[in-house]
């Protein structure tokens, strides 16, 4: 075992011990996630920092959160990199602040679980610059190729765990296919494979001429609100969360790149599951209009790594993390990420 692998193994064992304590407490108390409440009572509070990657002339904004600032010579924490979807930028997607008792920041929750959590605005989104392209899936993979070396350098890790939701899951899977040596465990939430039988994908196909006419598409407050009603179950989302998200996103303007919508309408499939080598967790909300179980299970069955899971989240639609049942997603994610490494071969 080399020096890096030894550090990785020791860090994984420490995280497993911590996760085991958290899991036992969760089962005894109705499965309350650790989240920010634990972070506030931990020796370290949540620390954050901003970084930049460069894709040619385009500056890409990265955002990082973890318990306590990094210290010289300390063992690196496991890294979780979050890839955003088509209509929202990174911090709105994964670090949203909403008044109330429920933690709404994905990054705070997983920092509380002991991860070094990163995310990034893709080309043309949020705080990142824009190349002027439509930020399709291929562009997103190029963004990740520029960003992940920054993450590895800053954290001292050789690989990252990667999570993507919606079109972010396609970006993440395509990156894992292209750069398998940089991806450890891969989580694909609310994904789409071929899009067959999916109501939302058909709606995008119906407006393909409009989407192709401009590299950016309209993304106003009404469109953001529609994300949480289009699957027919708006009651599973907190209205205060929706309005906080609208406020967070509209400061970036009323348009967003159109590329992932075009890709999901007419260019699927964009990932060959047989070439995704990582262990994979796939999650789907039972009411998700962006996919069907038949479509995603077709992808799942072709994955070559025997370390794989497919989970249906009950009473959940497309936006799994924003749902009132978002804790279900966090629970299955944490268990997957801290699973003991198989020892037989």
mmCIF file of N, CA, C and O in Angstrom, residues 32-107:
data_model
loop_
_atom_site.group_PDB
_atom_site.id
_atom_site.type_symbol
_atom_site.label_atom_id
_atom_site.label_comp_id
_atom_site.label_asym_id
_atom_site.label_seq_id
_atom_site.Cartn_x
_atom_site.Cartn_y
_atom_site.Cartn_z
ATOM 1 N N UNK A 32 -32.812 11.771 11.910
ATOM 2 C CA UNK A 32 -32.491 13.183 11.736
ATOM 3 C C UNK A 32 -31.086 13.284 11.185
ATOM 4 O O UNK A 32 -30.161 12.711 11.742
ATOM 5 N N UNK A 33 -30.872 14.014 10.068
ATOM 6 C CA UNK A 33 -29.527 14.131 9.511
ATOM 7 C C UNK A 33 -28.633 14.964 10.417
ATOM 8 O O UNK A 33 -29.106 15.758 11.215
ATOM 9 N N UNK A 34 -27.333 14.798 10.272
ATOM 10 C CA UNK A 34 -26.394 15.537 11.113
ATOM 11 C C UNK A 34 -26.499 17.027 10.807
ATOM 12 O O UNK A 34 -26.880 17.817 11.639
ATOM 13 N N UNK A 35 -26.138 17.412 9.574
ATOM 14 C CA UNK A 35 -26.349 18.774 9.105
ATOM 15 C C UNK A 35 -25.679 19.839 9.953
ATOM 16 O O UNK A 35 -24.736 19.600 10.698
ATOM 17 N N UNK A 36 -26.210 21.063 9.861
ATOM 18 C CA UNK A 36 -25.576 22.221 10.476
ATOM 19 C C UNK A 36 -25.688 22.182 11.982
ATOM 20 O O UNK A 36 -24.849 22.716 12.700
ATOM 21 N N UNK A 37 -26.710 21.534 12.531
ATOM 22 C CA UNK A 37 -26.841 21.477 13.985
ATOM 23 C C UNK A 37 -25.618 20.814 14.599
ATOM 24 O O UNK A 37 -25.068 21.274 15.602
ATOM 25 N N UNK A 38 -25.168 19.721 13.991
ATOM 26 C CA UNK A 38 -23.967 19.048 14.474
ATOM 27 C C UNK A 38 -22.742 19.921 14.270
ATOM 28 O O UNK A 38 -21.846 19.968 15.113
ATOM 29 N N UNK A 39 -22.713 20.616 13.125
ATOM 30 C CA UNK A 39 -21.560 21.474 12.843
ATOM 31 C C UNK A 39 -21.413 22.556 13.904
ATOM 32 O O UNK A 39 -20.300 22.919 14.289
ATOM 33 N N UNK A 40 -22.541 23.075 14.397
ATOM 34 C CA UNK A 40 -22.468 24.152 15.371
ATOM 35 C C UNK A 40 -21.970 23.667 16.733
ATOM 36 O O UNK A 40 -21.467 24.447 17.531
ATOM 37 N N UNK A 41 -22.120 22.365 17.016
ATOM 38 C CA UNK A 41 -21.659 21.838 18.283
ATOM 39 C C UNK A 41 -20.320 21.128 18.158
ATOM 40 O O UNK A 41 -19.760 20.677 19.137
ATOM 41 N N UNK A 42 -19.816 20.999 16.935
ATOM 42 C CA UNK A 42 -18.540 20.336 16.703
ATOM 43 C C UNK A 42 -17.395 21.272 17.073
ATOM 44 O O UNK A 42 -17.578 22.486 17.194
ATOM 45 N N UNK A 43 -16.188 20.722 17.242
ATOM 46 C CA UNK A 43 -15.049 21.579 17.582
ATOM 47 C C UNK A 43 -14.795 22.653 16.532
ATOM 48 O O UNK A 43 -14.314 23.731 16.861
ATOM 49 N N UNK A 44 -15.091 22.355 15.285
ATOM 50 C CA UNK A 44 -14.890 23.323 14.216
ATOM 51 C C UNK A 44 -16.238 23.741 13.645
ATOM 52 O O UNK A 44 -17.155 22.941 13.552
ATOM 53 N N UNK A 45 -16.359 24.999 13.262
ATOM 54 C CA UNK A 45 -17.545 25.437 12.564
ATOM 55 C C UNK A 45 -17.302 25.338 11.061
ATOM 56 O O UNK A 45 -16.181 25.107 10.614
ATOM 57 N N UNK A 46 -18.356 25.503 10.283
ATOM 58 C CA UNK A 46 -18.221 25.384 8.837
ATOM 59 C C UNK A 46 -17.420 26.565 8.287
ATOM 60 O O UNK A 46 -17.720 27.728 8.558
ATOM 61 N N UNK A 47 -16.416 26.219 7.518
ATOM 62 C CA UNK A 47 -15.518 27.190 6.877
ATOM 63 C C UNK A 47 -15.790 27.155 5.383
ATOM 64 O O UNK A 47 -16.100 26.104 4.815
ATOM 65 N N UNK A 48 -15.682 28.296 4.720
ATOM 66 C CA UNK A 48 -15.926 28.354 3.277
ATOM 67 C C UNK A 48 -14.871 29.196 2.593
ATOM 68 O O UNK A 48 -14.227 30.053 3.212
ATOM 69 N N UNK A 49 -14.682 28.929 1.306
ATOM 70 C CA UNK A 49 -13.718 29.699 0.528
ATOM 71 C C UNK A 49 -14.075 29.620 -0.957
ATOM 72 O O UNK A 49 -14.690 28.649 -1.398
ATOM 73 N N UNK A 50 -13.672 30.638 -1.689
ATOM 74 C CA UNK A 50 -13.927 30.738 -3.124
ATOM 75 C C UNK A 50 -12.630 30.505 -3.891
ATOM 76 O O UNK A 50 -11.556 30.918 -3.454
ATOM 77 N N UNK A 51 -12.756 29.834 -5.047
ATOM 78 C CA UNK A 51 -11.591 29.548 -5.896
ATOM 79 C C UNK A 51 -11.989 29.801 -7.350
ATOM 80 O O UNK A 51 -13.175 29.952 -7.675
ATOM 81 N N UNK A 52 -10.976 29.805 -8.214
ATOM 82 C CA UNK A 52 -11.230 30.002 -9.648
ATOM 83 C C UNK A 52 -10.460 28.970 -10.461
ATOM 84 O O UNK A 52 -9.309 28.664 -10.149
ATOM 85 N N UNK A 53 -11.114 28.451 -11.470
ATOM 86 C CA UNK A 53 -10.462 27.614 -12.476
ATOM 87 C C UNK A 53 -10.554 28.344 -13.804
ATOM 88 O O UNK A 53 -11.399 29.236 -13.984
ATOM 89 N N UNK A 54 -9.713 27.957 -14.741
ATOM 90 C CA UNK A 54 -9.697 28.631 -16.040
ATOM 91 C C UNK A 54 -9.881 27.605 -17.153
ATOM 92 O O UNK A 54 -9.112 26.648 -17.268
ATOM 93 N N UNK A 55 -10.912 27.814 -17.937
ATOM 94 C CA UNK A 55 -11.140 27.034 -19.157
ATOM 95 C C UNK A 55 -10.838 27.968 -20.319
ATOM 96 O O UNK A 55 -11.703 28.712 -20.779
ATOM 97 N N UNK A 56 -9.592 27.942 -20.767
ATOM 98 C CA UNK A 56 -9.190 28.961 -21.745
ATOM 99 C C UNK A 56 -9.298 30.325 -21.100
ATOM 100 O O UNK A 56 -8.733 30.572 -20.030
ATOM 101 N N UNK A 57 -10.035 31.227 -21.724
ATOM 102 C CA UNK A 57 -10.208 32.577 -21.206
ATOM 103 C C UNK A 57 -11.379 32.695 -20.237
ATOM 104 O O UNK A 57 -11.609 33.774 -19.675
ATOM 105 N N UNK A 58 -12.123 31.621 -20.029
ATOM 106 C CA UNK A 58 -13.309 31.668 -19.170
ATOM 107 C C UNK A 58 -12.932 31.336 -17.732
ATOM 108 O O UNK A 58 -12.337 30.292 -17.456
ATOM 109 N N UNK A 59 -13.285 32.232 -16.810
ATOM 110 C CA UNK A 59 -13.052 31.996 -15.391
ATOM 111 C C UNK A 59 -14.263 31.275 -14.798
ATOM 112 O O UNK A 59 -15.405 31.726 -14.956
ATOM 113 N N UNK A 60 -14.003 30.155 -14.134
ATOM 114 C CA UNK A 60 -15.055 29.341 -13.541
ATOM 115 C C UNK A 60 -14.977 29.454 -12.023
ATOM 116 O O UNK A 60 -13.920 29.236 -11.429
ATOM 117 N N UNK A 61 -16.105 29.790 -11.407
ATOM 118 C CA UNK A 61 -16.147 30.040 -9.972
ATOM 119 C C UNK A 61 -16.420 28.761 -9.197
ATOM 120 O O UNK A 61 -17.401 28.060 -9.449
ATOM 121 N N UNK A 62 -15.532 28.447 -8.245
ATOM 122 C CA UNK A 62 -15.695 27.290 -7.369
ATOM 123 C C UNK A 62 -15.966 27.755 -5.947
ATOM 124 O O UNK A 62 -15.426 28.779 -5.497
ATOM 125 N N UNK A 63 -16.774 26.985 -5.222
ATOM 126 C CA UNK A 63 -17.168 27.309 -3.856
ATOM 127 C C UNK A 63 -16.957 26.073 -2.995
ATOM 128 O O UNK A 63 -17.332 24.971 -3.388
ATOM 129 N N UNK A 64 -16.355 26.252 -1.824
ATOM 130 C CA UNK A 64 -15.942 25.135 -0.968
ATOM 131 C C UNK A 64 -16.421 25.343 0.461
ATOM 132 O O UNK A 64 -16.329 26.455 1.000
ATOM 133 N N UNK A 65 -16.897 24.267 1.098
ATOM 134 C CA UNK A 65 -17.277 24.321 2.509
ATOM 135 C C UNK A 65 -16.846 23.023 3.196
ATOM 136 O O UNK A 65 -16.928 21.942 2.603
ATOM 137 N N UNK A 66 -16.399 23.156 4.459
ATOM 138 C CA UNK A 66 -15.993 22.007 5.251
ATOM 139 C C UNK A 66 -15.966 22.426 6.718
ATOM 140 O O UNK A 66 -16.070 23.621 7.033
ATOM 141 N N UNK A 67 -15.847 21.446 7.618
ATOM 142 C CA UNK A 67 -15.716 21.770 9.031
ATOM 143 C C UNK A 67 -14.292 22.231 9.313
ATOM 144 O O UNK A 67 -13.341 21.447 9.238
ATOM 145 N N UNK A 68 -14.132 23.492 9.605
ATOM 146 C CA UNK A 68 -12.827 24.042 9.929
ATOM 147 C C UNK A 68 -11.955 24.274 8.712
ATOM 148 O O UNK A 68 -12.049 23.568 7.708
ATOM 149 N N UNK A 69 -11.096 25.270 8.798
ATOM 150 C CA UNK A 69 -10.173 25.567 7.702
ATOM 151 C C UNK A 69 -9.135 24.457 7.576
ATOM 152 O O UNK A 69 -8.757 23.828 8.569
ATOM 153 N N UNK A 70 -8.663 24.186 6.366
ATOM 154 C CA UNK A 70 -7.591 23.188 6.199
ATOM 155 C C UNK A 70 -6.346 23.595 6.982
ATOM 156 O O UNK A 70 -6.013 24.778 7.082
ATOM 157 N N UNK A 71 -5.669 22.575 7.547
ATOM 158 C CA UNK A 71 -4.453 22.824 8.304
ATOM 159 C C UNK A 71 -3.295 22.071 7.665
ATOM 160 O O UNK A 71 -3.485 20.959 7.161
ATOM 161 N N UNK A 72 -2.103 22.649 7.692
ATOM 162 C CA UNK A 72 -0.944 21.969 7.092
ATOM 163 C C UNK A 72 -0.723 20.590 7.708
ATOM 164 O O UNK A 72 -0.847 20.407 8.918
ATOM 165 N N UNK A 73 -0.438 19.625 6.852
ATOM 166 C CA UNK A 73 -0.066 18.264 7.253
ATOM 167 C C UNK A 73 -1.210 17.439 7.836
ATOM 168 O O UNK A 73 -1.005 16.307 8.245
ATOM 169 N N UNK A 74 -2.440 17.978 7.890
ATOM 170 C CA UNK A 74 -3.548 17.169 8.395
ATOM 171 C C UNK A 74 -4.003 16.188 7.315
ATOM 172 O O UNK A 74 -3.883 16.472 6.117
ATOM 173 N N UNK A 75 -4.524 15.020 7.687
ATOM 174 C CA UNK A 75 -5.038 14.076 6.683
ATOM 175 C C UNK A 75 -6.185 14.730 5.913
ATOM 176 O O UNK A 75 -7.028 15.395 6.507
ATOM 177 N N UNK A 76 -6.235 14.583 4.595
ATOM 178 C CA UNK A 76 -7.299 15.217 3.823
ATOM 179 C C UNK A 76 -8.645 14.561 4.091
ATOM 180 O O UNK A 76 -8.745 13.348 4.308
ATOM 181 N N UNK A 77 -9.687 15.374 4.098
ATOM 182 C CA UNK A 77 -11.043 14.857 4.207
ATOM 183 C C UNK A 77 -11.469 14.266 2.865
ATOM 184 O O UNK A 77 -10.954 14.658 1.805
ATOM 185 N N UNK A 78 -12.425 13.344 2.858
ATOM 186 C CA UNK A 78 -12.980 12.896 1.581
ATOM 187 C C UNK A 78 -13.684 14.056 0.893
ATOM 188 O O UNK A 78 -14.345 14.868 1.541
ATOM 189 N N UNK A 79 -13.524 14.158 -0.404
ATOM 190 C CA UNK A 79 -14.046 15.291 -1.176
ATOM 191 C C UNK A 79 -15.326 14.885 -1.891
ATOM 192 O O UNK A 79 -15.383 13.847 -2.554
ATOM 193 N N UNK A 80 -16.353 15.720 -1.758
ATOM 194 C CA UNK A 80 -17.609 15.552 -2.495
ATOM 195 C C UNK A 80 -17.792 16.759 -3.394
ATOM 196 O O UNK A 80 -17.887 17.894 -2.907
ATOM 197 N N UNK A 81 -17.850 16.521 -4.704
ATOM 198 C CA UNK A 81 -18.018 17.607 -5.681
ATOM 199 C C UNK A 81 -19.435 17.539 -6.244
ATOM 200 O O UNK A 81 -19.858 16.504 -6.757
ATOM 201 N N UNK A 82 -20.173 18.667 -6.158
ATOM 202 C CA UNK A 82 -21.584 18.736 -6.544
ATOM 203 C C UNK A 82 -21.724 19.454 -7.882
ATOM 204 O O UNK A 82 -21.260 20.589 -8.041
ATOM 205 N N UNK A 83 -22.381 18.808 -8.834
ATOM 206 C CA UNK A 83 -22.529 19.345 -10.196
ATOM 207 C C UNK A 83 -23.976 19.794 -10.392
ATOM 208 O O UNK A 83 -24.916 18.999 -10.251
ATOM 209 N N UNK A 84 -24.148 21.061 -10.737
ATOM 210 C CA UNK A 84 -25.517 21.605 -10.843
ATOM 211 C C UNK A 84 -26.161 21.286 -12.191
ATOM 212 O O UNK A 84 -25.503 20.853 -13.139
ATOM 213 N N UNK A 85 -27.468 21.544 -12.254
ATOM 214 C CA UNK A 85 -28.257 21.212 -13.436
ATOM 215 C C UNK A 85 -28.449 22.364 -14.388
ATOM 216 O O UNK A 85 -27.668 23.325 -14.424
ATOM 217 N N UNK A 86 -29.530 22.311 -15.177
ATOM 218 C CA UNK A 86 -29.728 23.199 -16.319
ATOM 219 C C UNK A 86 -30.154 24.612 -15.967
ATOM 220 O O UNK A 86 -29.776 25.561 -16.649
ATOM 221 N N UNK A 87 -30.981 24.771 -14.930
ATOM 222 C CA UNK A 87 -31.687 26.035 -14.745
ATOM 223 C C UNK A 87 -31.254 26.844 -13.548
ATOM 224 O O UNK A 87 -31.730 27.967 -13.363
ATOM 225 N N UNK A 88 -30.366 26.299 -12.719
ATOM 226 C CA UNK A 88 -29.943 26.981 -11.495
ATOM 227 C C UNK A 88 -28.429 26.942 -11.390
ATOM 228 O O UNK A 88 -27.788 25.992 -11.836
ATOM 229 N N UNK A 89 -27.856 27.950 -10.766
ATOM 230 C CA UNK A 89 -26.412 27.989 -10.571
ATOM 231 C C UNK A 89 -26.024 27.173 -9.334
ATOM 232 O O UNK A 89 -26.870 26.621 -8.632
ATOM 233 N N UNK A 90 -24.739 27.113 -9.055
ATOM 234 C CA UNK A 90 -24.222 26.168 -8.064
ATOM 235 C C UNK A 90 -24.649 26.495 -6.637
ATOM 236 O O UNK A 90 -25.167 25.637 -5.914
ATOM 237 N N UNK A 91 -24.420 27.723 -6.202
ATOM 238 C CA UNK A 91 -24.686 28.023 -4.792
ATOM 239 C C UNK A 91 -26.180 28.026 -4.500
ATOM 240 O O UNK A 91 -26.605 27.623 -3.411
ATOM 241 N N UNK A 92 -26.995 28.460 -5.453
ATOM 242 C CA UNK A 92 -28.444 28.379 -5.267
ATOM 243 C C UNK A 92 -28.877 26.925 -5.159
ATOM 244 O O UNK A 92 -29.744 26.571 -4.357
ATOM 245 N N UNK A 93 -28.260 26.064 -5.963
ATOM 246 C CA UNK A 93 -28.610 24.651 -5.959
ATOM 247 C C UNK A 93 -28.202 23.964 -4.666
ATOM 248 O O UNK A 93 -28.958 23.136 -4.130
ATOM 249 N N UNK A 94 -27.016 24.298 -4.145
ATOM 250 C CA UNK A 94 -26.430 23.478 -3.092
ATOM 251 C C UNK A 94 -26.060 24.228 -1.815
ATOM 252 O O UNK A 94 -25.617 23.590 -0.852
ATOM 253 N N UNK A 95 -26.248 25.524 -1.784
ATOM 254 C CA UNK A 95 -25.910 26.269 -0.560
ATOM 255 C C UNK A 95 -26.946 27.345 -0.300
ATOM 256 O O UNK A 95 -26.620 28.469 0.093
ATOM 257 N N UNK A 96 -28.214 27.003 -0.475
ATOM 258 C CA UNK A 96 -29.312 27.953 -0.322
ATOM 259 C C UNK A 96 -29.628 28.152 1.158
ATOM 260 O O UNK A 96 -29.646 27.203 1.935
ATOM 261 N N UNK A 97 -29.877 29.392 1.532
ATOM 262 C CA UNK A 97 -30.281 29.723 2.895
ATOM 263 C C UNK A 97 -31.762 30.070 2.903
ATOM 264 O O UNK A 97 -32.206 30.946 2.155
ATOM 265 N N UNK A 98 -32.515 29.358 3.732
ATOM 266 C CA UNK A 98 -33.955 29.583 3.851
ATOM 267 C C UNK A 98 -34.301 29.692 5.326
ATOM 268 O O UNK A 98 -33.853 28.870 6.135
ATOM 269 N N UNK A 99 -35.083 30.701 5.689
ATOM 270 C CA UNK A 99 -35.495 30.857 7.077
ATOM 271 C C UNK A 99 -36.337 29.652 7.509
ATOM 272 O O UNK A 99 -37.147 29.135 6.732
ATOM 273 N N UNK A 100 -36.134 29.209 8.731
ATOM 274 C CA UNK A 100 -36.903 28.071 9.239
ATOM 275 C C UNK A 100 -36.011 27.045 9.902
ATOM 276 O O UNK A 100 -34.788 27.209 9.986
ATOM 277 N N UNK A 101 -36.630 25.965 10.354
ATOM 278 C CA UNK A 101 -35.907 24.959 11.117
ATOM 279 C C UNK A 101 -35.139 23.981 10.248
ATOM 280 O O UNK A 101 -34.135 23.421 10.666
ATOM 281 N N UNK A 102 -35.615 23.722 9.034
ATOM 282 C CA UNK A 102 -35.004 22.697 8.194
ATOM 283 C C UNK A 102 -33.763 23.245 7.495
ATOM 284 O O UNK A 102 -33.805 24.314 6.879
ATOM 285 N N UNK A 103 -32.661 22.525 7.586
ATOM 286 C CA UNK A 103 -31.445 22.914 6.868
ATOM 287 C C UNK A 103 -31.688 22.788 5.377
ATOM 288 O O UNK A 103 -32.182 21.765 4.897
ATOM 289 N N UNK A 104 -31.364 23.830 4.631
ATOM 290 C CA UNK A 104 -31.610 23.830 3.188
ATOM 291 C C UNK A 104 -30.314 23.840 2.384
ATOM 292 O O UNK A 104 -30.369 23.814 1.152
ATOM 293 N N UNK A 105 -29.175 23.900 3.058
ATOM 294 C CA UNK A 105 -27.897 23.894 2.356
ATOM 295 C C UNK A 105 -27.344 22.480 2.287
ATOM 296 O O UNK A 105 -26.937 21.895 3.298
ATOM 297 N N UNK A 106 -27.329 21.930 1.091
ATOM 298 C CA UNK A 106 -26.740 20.623 0.819
ATOM 299 C C UNK A 106 -25.289 20.597 1.294
ATOM 300 O O UNK A 106 -24.814 19.622 1.894
ATOM 301 N N UNK A 107 -24.573 21.696 1.052
ATOM 302 C CA UNK A 107 -23.160 21.759 1.399
ATOM 303 C C UNK A 107 -22.964 21.729 2.912
ATOM 304 O O UNK A 107 -22.049 21.069 3.421
#
